[in-house]
C-alpha positions as a printed NumPy array, in Angstrom:
array([[180.232, 289.151, 169.909],
       [181.654, 288.345, 166.319],
       [184.144, 285.461, 165.355],
       [186.084, 285.992, 162.146],
       [188.043, 283.421, 160.737],
       [190.728, 284.313, 158.152],
       [192.164, 281.802, 155.835],
       [195.433, 281.998, 153.4  ],
       [195.972, 279.177, 151.134],
       [199.822, 279.014, 150.685],
       [201.578, 278.802, 147.362],
       [203.969, 276.234, 149.063],
       [204.095, 274.327, 152.607],
       [205.415, 276.26 , 155.58 ],
       [206.784, 274.744, 158.513],
       [205.466, 274.948, 162.21 ],
       [208.718, 277.128, 162.841],
       [208.472, 279.265, 159.809],
       [205.045, 280.027, 160.783],
       [205.547, 280.918, 164.259],
       [207.967, 283.328, 163.09 ],
       [205.739, 284.788, 160.938],
       [203.032, 284.891, 163.678],
       [205.15 , 286.438, 166.181],
       [206.443, 289.111, 163.933],
       [202.845, 290.305, 163.548],
       [201.273, 289.912, 166.849],
       [202.017, 292.776, 168.419],
       [200.024, 294.891, 165.895],
       [196.846, 293.358, 167.357],
       [197.411, 294.52 , 171.15 ],
       [195.043, 297.453, 171.814],
       [192.911, 297.004, 168.566],
       [189.336, 298.159, 169.415],
       [187.163, 295.539, 169.959],
       [189.502, 292.786, 169.695],
       [189.022, 290.351, 172.514],
       [191.541, 287.401, 171.2  ],
       [193.32 , 286.529, 168.264],
       [194.74 , 282.758, 167.422],
       [196.972, 282.039, 164.792],
       [196.747, 278.611, 162.954],
       [198.591, 276.655, 160.51 ],
       [197.084, 273.724, 159.008],
       [199.004, 269.988, 159.703],
       [199.976, 269.733, 156.039],
       [201.486, 273.416, 156.056],
       [199.563, 274.455, 153.11 ],
       [197.126, 277.017, 154.918],
       [197.371, 279.384, 157.617],
       [195.071, 282.196, 159.107],
       [193.554, 283.701, 162.216],
       [190.653, 283.463, 164.535],
       [189.401, 286.341, 165.997],
       [186.85 , 287.217, 168.798],
       [185.375, 290.934, 168.469],
       [182.9  , 292.628, 170.832],
       [180.863, 293.71 , 167.44 ],
       [180.576, 293.272, 163.802],
       [181.427, 296.991, 163.162],
       [184.991, 296.558, 165.192],
       [185.493, 293.275, 163.124],
       [184.745, 294.871, 159.53 ],
       [186.709, 297.95 , 160.532],
       [189.787, 295.901, 161.004],
       [189.272, 293.989, 157.764],
       [188.999, 297.012, 155.24 ],
       [190.572, 297.524, 151.915],
       [193.8  , 298.535, 153.188],
       [194.126, 295.441, 155.271],
       [193.295, 293.033, 152.446],
       [196.003, 294.79 , 150.146],
       [198.649, 294.426, 152.718],
       [197.658, 290.732, 153.123],
       [197.65 , 290.194, 149.558],
       [200.888, 291.692, 149.09 ],
       [202.515, 289.565, 151.899],
       [201.091, 286.212, 151.087],
       [200.289, 286.747, 147.19 ],
       [196.591, 285.497, 147.582],
       [193.455, 286.99 , 148.279],
       [192.755, 286.022, 152.064],
       [189.093, 284.661, 152.864],
       [187.406, 286.274, 155.633],
       [184.191, 285.046, 157.378],
       [182.399, 286.538, 160.179],
       [179.961, 284.601, 162.414],
       [177.643, 285.356, 165.467],
       [179.029, 284.29 , 168.452],
       [176.381, 284.56 , 171.239],
       [178.55 , 282.605, 173.763],
       [182.309, 281.695, 174.503],
       [183.707, 279.894, 177.264],
       [186.83 , 281.174, 178.478],
       [188.739, 278.68 , 180.733],
       [191.813, 280.813, 181.201],
       [189.747, 283.173, 183.206],
       [186.843, 281.077, 184.544],
       [184.235, 282.784, 182.525],
       [181.476, 282.479, 179.9  ],
       [181.062, 285.458, 177.844],
       [177.885, 286.442, 176.355],
       [176.333, 289.21 , 174.292],
       [173.614, 289.442, 177.122]])
């Protein structure tokens, strides 16, 4: 599995309510994305940074999502270049399903 963290430093702070509205407007796009297991949106406590945490089946599927088109769309929307970092994620604990996920 691969974990990806995207980060967007904002030009001005946003409130939790504004962020929630933005997140809910884009959340449906992430349903049925090949290889995407979970996506979490986040907002920093000071409202200056937002982003996403993604869990993927594979790096190839993660990289397919974060292509040049995606980066252009995000740059146009947030007026900055988002940071995208991928990490190997050999084990994940899913307390909702009661499962421990592993690459094996």
